[in-house]
mmCIF file of C-alpha atoms in Angstrom:
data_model
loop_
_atom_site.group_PDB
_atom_site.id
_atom_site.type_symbol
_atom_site.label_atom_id
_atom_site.label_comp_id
_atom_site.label_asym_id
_atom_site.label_seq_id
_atom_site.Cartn_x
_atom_site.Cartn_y
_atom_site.Cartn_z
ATOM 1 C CA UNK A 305 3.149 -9.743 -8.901
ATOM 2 C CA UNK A 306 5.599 -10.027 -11.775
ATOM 3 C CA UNK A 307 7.527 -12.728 -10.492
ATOM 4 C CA UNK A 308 4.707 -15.207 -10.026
ATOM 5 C CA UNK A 309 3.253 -14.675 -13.240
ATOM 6 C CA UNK A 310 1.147 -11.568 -12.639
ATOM 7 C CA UNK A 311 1.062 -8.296 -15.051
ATOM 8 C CA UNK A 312 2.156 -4.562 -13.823
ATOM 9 C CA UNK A 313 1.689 -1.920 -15.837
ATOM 10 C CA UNK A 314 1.347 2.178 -15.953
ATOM 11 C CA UNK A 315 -1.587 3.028 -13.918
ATOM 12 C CA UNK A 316 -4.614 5.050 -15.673
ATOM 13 C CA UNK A 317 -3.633 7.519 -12.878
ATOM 14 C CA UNK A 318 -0.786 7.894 -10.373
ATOM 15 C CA UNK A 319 -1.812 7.326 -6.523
ATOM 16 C CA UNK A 320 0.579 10.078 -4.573
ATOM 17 C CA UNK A 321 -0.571 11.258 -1.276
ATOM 18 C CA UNK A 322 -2.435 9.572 1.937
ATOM 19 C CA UNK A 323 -5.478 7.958 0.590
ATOM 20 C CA UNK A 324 -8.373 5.158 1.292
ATOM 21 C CA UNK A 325 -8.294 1.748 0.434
ATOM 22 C CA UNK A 326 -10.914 -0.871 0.814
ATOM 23 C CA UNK A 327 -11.198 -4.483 1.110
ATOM 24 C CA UNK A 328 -12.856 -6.918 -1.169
ATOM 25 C CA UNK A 329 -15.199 -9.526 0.548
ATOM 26 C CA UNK A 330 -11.776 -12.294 -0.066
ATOM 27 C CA UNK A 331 -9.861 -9.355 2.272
ATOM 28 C CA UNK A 332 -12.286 -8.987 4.854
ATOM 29 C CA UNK A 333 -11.543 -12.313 5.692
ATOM 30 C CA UNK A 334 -7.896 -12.991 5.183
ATOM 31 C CA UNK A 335 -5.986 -13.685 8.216
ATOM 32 C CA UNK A 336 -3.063 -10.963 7.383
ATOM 33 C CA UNK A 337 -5.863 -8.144 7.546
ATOM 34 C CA UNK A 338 -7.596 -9.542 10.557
ATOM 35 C CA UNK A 339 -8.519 -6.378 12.848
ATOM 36 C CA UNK A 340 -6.749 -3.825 9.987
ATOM 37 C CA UNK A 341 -9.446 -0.930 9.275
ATOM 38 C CA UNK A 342 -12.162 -0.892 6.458
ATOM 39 C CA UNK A 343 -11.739 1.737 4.876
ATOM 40 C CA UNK A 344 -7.805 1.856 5.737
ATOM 41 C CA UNK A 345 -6.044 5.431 5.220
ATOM 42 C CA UNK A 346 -2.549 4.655 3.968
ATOM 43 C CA UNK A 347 0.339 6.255 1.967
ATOM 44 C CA UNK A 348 0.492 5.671 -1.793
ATOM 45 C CA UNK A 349 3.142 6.520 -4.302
ATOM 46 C CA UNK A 350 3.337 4.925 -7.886
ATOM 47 C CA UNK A 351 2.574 5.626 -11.272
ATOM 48 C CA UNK A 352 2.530 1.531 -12.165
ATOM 49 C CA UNK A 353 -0.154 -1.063 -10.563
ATOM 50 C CA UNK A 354 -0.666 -4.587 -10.656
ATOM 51 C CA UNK A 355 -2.989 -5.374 -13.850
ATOM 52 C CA UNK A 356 -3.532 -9.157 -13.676
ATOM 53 C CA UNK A 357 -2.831 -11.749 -11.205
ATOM 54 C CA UNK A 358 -2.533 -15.444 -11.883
ATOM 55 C CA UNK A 359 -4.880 -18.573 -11.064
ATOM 56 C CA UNK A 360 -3.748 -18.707 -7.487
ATOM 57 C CA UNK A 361 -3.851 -15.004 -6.464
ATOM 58 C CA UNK A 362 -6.852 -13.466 -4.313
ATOM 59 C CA UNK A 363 -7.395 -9.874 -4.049
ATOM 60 C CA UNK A 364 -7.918 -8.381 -0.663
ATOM 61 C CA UNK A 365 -7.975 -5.016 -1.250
ATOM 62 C CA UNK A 366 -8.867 -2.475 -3.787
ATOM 63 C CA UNK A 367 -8.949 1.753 -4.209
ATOM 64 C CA UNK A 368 -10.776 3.623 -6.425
ATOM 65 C CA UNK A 369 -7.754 4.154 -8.705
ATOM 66 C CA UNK A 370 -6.235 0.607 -8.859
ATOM 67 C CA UNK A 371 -8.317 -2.184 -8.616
ATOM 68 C CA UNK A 372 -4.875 -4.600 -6.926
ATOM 69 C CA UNK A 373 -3.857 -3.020 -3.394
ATOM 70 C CA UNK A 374 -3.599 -6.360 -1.975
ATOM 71 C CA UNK A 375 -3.597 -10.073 -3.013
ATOM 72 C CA UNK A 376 -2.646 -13.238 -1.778
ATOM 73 C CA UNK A 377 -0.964 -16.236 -3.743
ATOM 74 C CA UNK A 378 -1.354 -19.882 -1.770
ATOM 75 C CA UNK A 379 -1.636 -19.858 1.434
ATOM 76 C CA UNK A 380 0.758 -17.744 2.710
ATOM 77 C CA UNK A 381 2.744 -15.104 0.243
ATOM 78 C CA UNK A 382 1.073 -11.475 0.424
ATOM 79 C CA UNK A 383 1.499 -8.321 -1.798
ATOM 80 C CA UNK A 384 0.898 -4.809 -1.083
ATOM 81 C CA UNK A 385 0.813 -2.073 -3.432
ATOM 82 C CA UNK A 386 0.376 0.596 -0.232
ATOM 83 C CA UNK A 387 3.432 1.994 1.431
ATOM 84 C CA UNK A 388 2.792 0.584 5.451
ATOM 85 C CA UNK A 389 6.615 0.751 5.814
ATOM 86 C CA UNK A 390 5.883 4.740 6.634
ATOM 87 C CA UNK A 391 7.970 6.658 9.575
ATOM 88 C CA UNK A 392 8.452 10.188 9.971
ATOM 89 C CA UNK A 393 11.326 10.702 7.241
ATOM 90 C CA UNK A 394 9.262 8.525 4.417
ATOM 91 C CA UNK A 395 8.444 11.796 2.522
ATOM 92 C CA UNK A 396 11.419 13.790 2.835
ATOM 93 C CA UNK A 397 13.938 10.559 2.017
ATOM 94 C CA UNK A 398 11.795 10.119 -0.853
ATOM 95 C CA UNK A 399 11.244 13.237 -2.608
ATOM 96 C CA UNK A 400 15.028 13.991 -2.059
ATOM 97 C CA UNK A 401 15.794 11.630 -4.867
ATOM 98 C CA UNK A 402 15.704 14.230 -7.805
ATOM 99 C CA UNK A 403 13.448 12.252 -10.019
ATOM 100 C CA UNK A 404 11.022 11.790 -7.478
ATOM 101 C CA UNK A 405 11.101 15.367 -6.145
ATOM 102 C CA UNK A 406 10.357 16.007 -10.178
ATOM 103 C CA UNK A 407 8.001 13.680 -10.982
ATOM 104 C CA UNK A 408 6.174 14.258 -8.302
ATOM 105 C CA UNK A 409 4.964 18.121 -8.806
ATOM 106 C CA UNK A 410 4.317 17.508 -12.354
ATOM 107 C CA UNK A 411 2.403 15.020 -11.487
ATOM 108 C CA UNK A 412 0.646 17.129 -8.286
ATOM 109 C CA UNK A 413 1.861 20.757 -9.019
ATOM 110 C CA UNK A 414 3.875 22.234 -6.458
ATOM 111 C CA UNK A 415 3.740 22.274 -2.624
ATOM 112 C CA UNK A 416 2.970 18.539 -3.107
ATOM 113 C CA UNK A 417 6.160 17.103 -0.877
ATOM 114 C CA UNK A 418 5.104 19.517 1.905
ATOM 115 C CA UNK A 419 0.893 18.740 1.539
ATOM 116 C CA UNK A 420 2.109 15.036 1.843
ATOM 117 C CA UNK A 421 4.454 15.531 4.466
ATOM 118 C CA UNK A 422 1.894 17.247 6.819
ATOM 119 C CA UNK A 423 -0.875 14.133 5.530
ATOM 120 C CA UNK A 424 1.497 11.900 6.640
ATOM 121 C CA UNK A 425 3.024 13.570 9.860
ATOM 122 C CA UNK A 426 -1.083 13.321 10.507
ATOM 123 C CA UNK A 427 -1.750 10.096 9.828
ATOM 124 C CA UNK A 428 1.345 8.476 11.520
ATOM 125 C CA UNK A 429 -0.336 7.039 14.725
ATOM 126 C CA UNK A 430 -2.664 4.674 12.551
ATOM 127 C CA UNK A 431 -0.327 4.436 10.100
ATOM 128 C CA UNK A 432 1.987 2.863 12.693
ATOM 129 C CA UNK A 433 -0.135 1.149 14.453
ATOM 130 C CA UNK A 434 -1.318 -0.906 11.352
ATOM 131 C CA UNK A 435 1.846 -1.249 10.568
ATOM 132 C CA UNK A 436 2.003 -3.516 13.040
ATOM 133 C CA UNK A 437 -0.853 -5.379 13.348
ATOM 134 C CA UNK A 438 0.158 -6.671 9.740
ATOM 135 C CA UNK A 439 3.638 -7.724 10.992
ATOM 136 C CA UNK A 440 1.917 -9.586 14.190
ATOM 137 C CA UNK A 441 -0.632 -10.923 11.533
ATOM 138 C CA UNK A 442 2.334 -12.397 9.028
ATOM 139 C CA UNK A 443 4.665 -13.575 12.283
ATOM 140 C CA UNK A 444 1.218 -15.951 12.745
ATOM 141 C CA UNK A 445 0.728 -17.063 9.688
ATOM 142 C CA UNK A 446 4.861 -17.390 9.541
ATOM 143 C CA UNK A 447 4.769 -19.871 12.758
ATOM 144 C CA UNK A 448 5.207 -23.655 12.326
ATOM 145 C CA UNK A 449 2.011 -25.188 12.307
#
């Protein structure tokens, strides 16, 4: 968001865990999130959000904690705050990076890594399988026209 003019800041409140997000009437629309779920489960993990967009930029998608999930700028360029890169090892790569792993349970208290890791290990079929209708969604709005 910050490299086409946008703002990110610190969130009010850090999104860890599998969680909902919605989409805004602009989203339930938008060609990337044709046939995606709504309400969408999905794997969040920050402590900063997109604040502000600019002129061009559409929100498609919002959560309860951060009102920016997803936007589009022009026609074509997409952002995501939501992790739908997720696989099996997504958790565990993660929270083996020492700040992470730290950050993390002070943020959630401990046991977090392994309540996320068992959310996620849950939530992996839809989590894949959105995955890739996005990625078949931006390979057709990536073809020649």
């Amino acid at each position: 968001a910050e490299a086409i003019g946008g703002r990110v800041a610190t969130g009010k409140t850090a999104e860890i865990g599998v969680l909902t997000v919605s989409k805004t009437k602009a989203g339930l629309s938008d060609a990337l999130l044709q046939g995606v779920p709504d309400p969408l489960r999905v794997l969040q993990w920050h402590g900063a959000e997109v604040t502000g967009l600019p002129d061009k930029a559409t929100v498609l998608a919002r959560s309860e904690a951060c009102a920016i999930q997803a936007f589009r700028y022009g026609g074509r360029a997409y952002g995501l705050q939501c992790h739908v890169e997720t696989t099996h090892e997504t958790v565990a790569d993660w929270a083996a990076l020492p700040a992470y792993a730290i950050s993390l349970e002070e943020a959630m208290g401990k046991g977090t890594i392994r309540r996320i890791g068992a959310e996620v290990a849950d939530s992996l079929p839809q989590f894949n399988a959105t995955g890739r209708l996005l990625y078949d969604n931006l390979r057709a709005l990536s073809a020649p026209r």
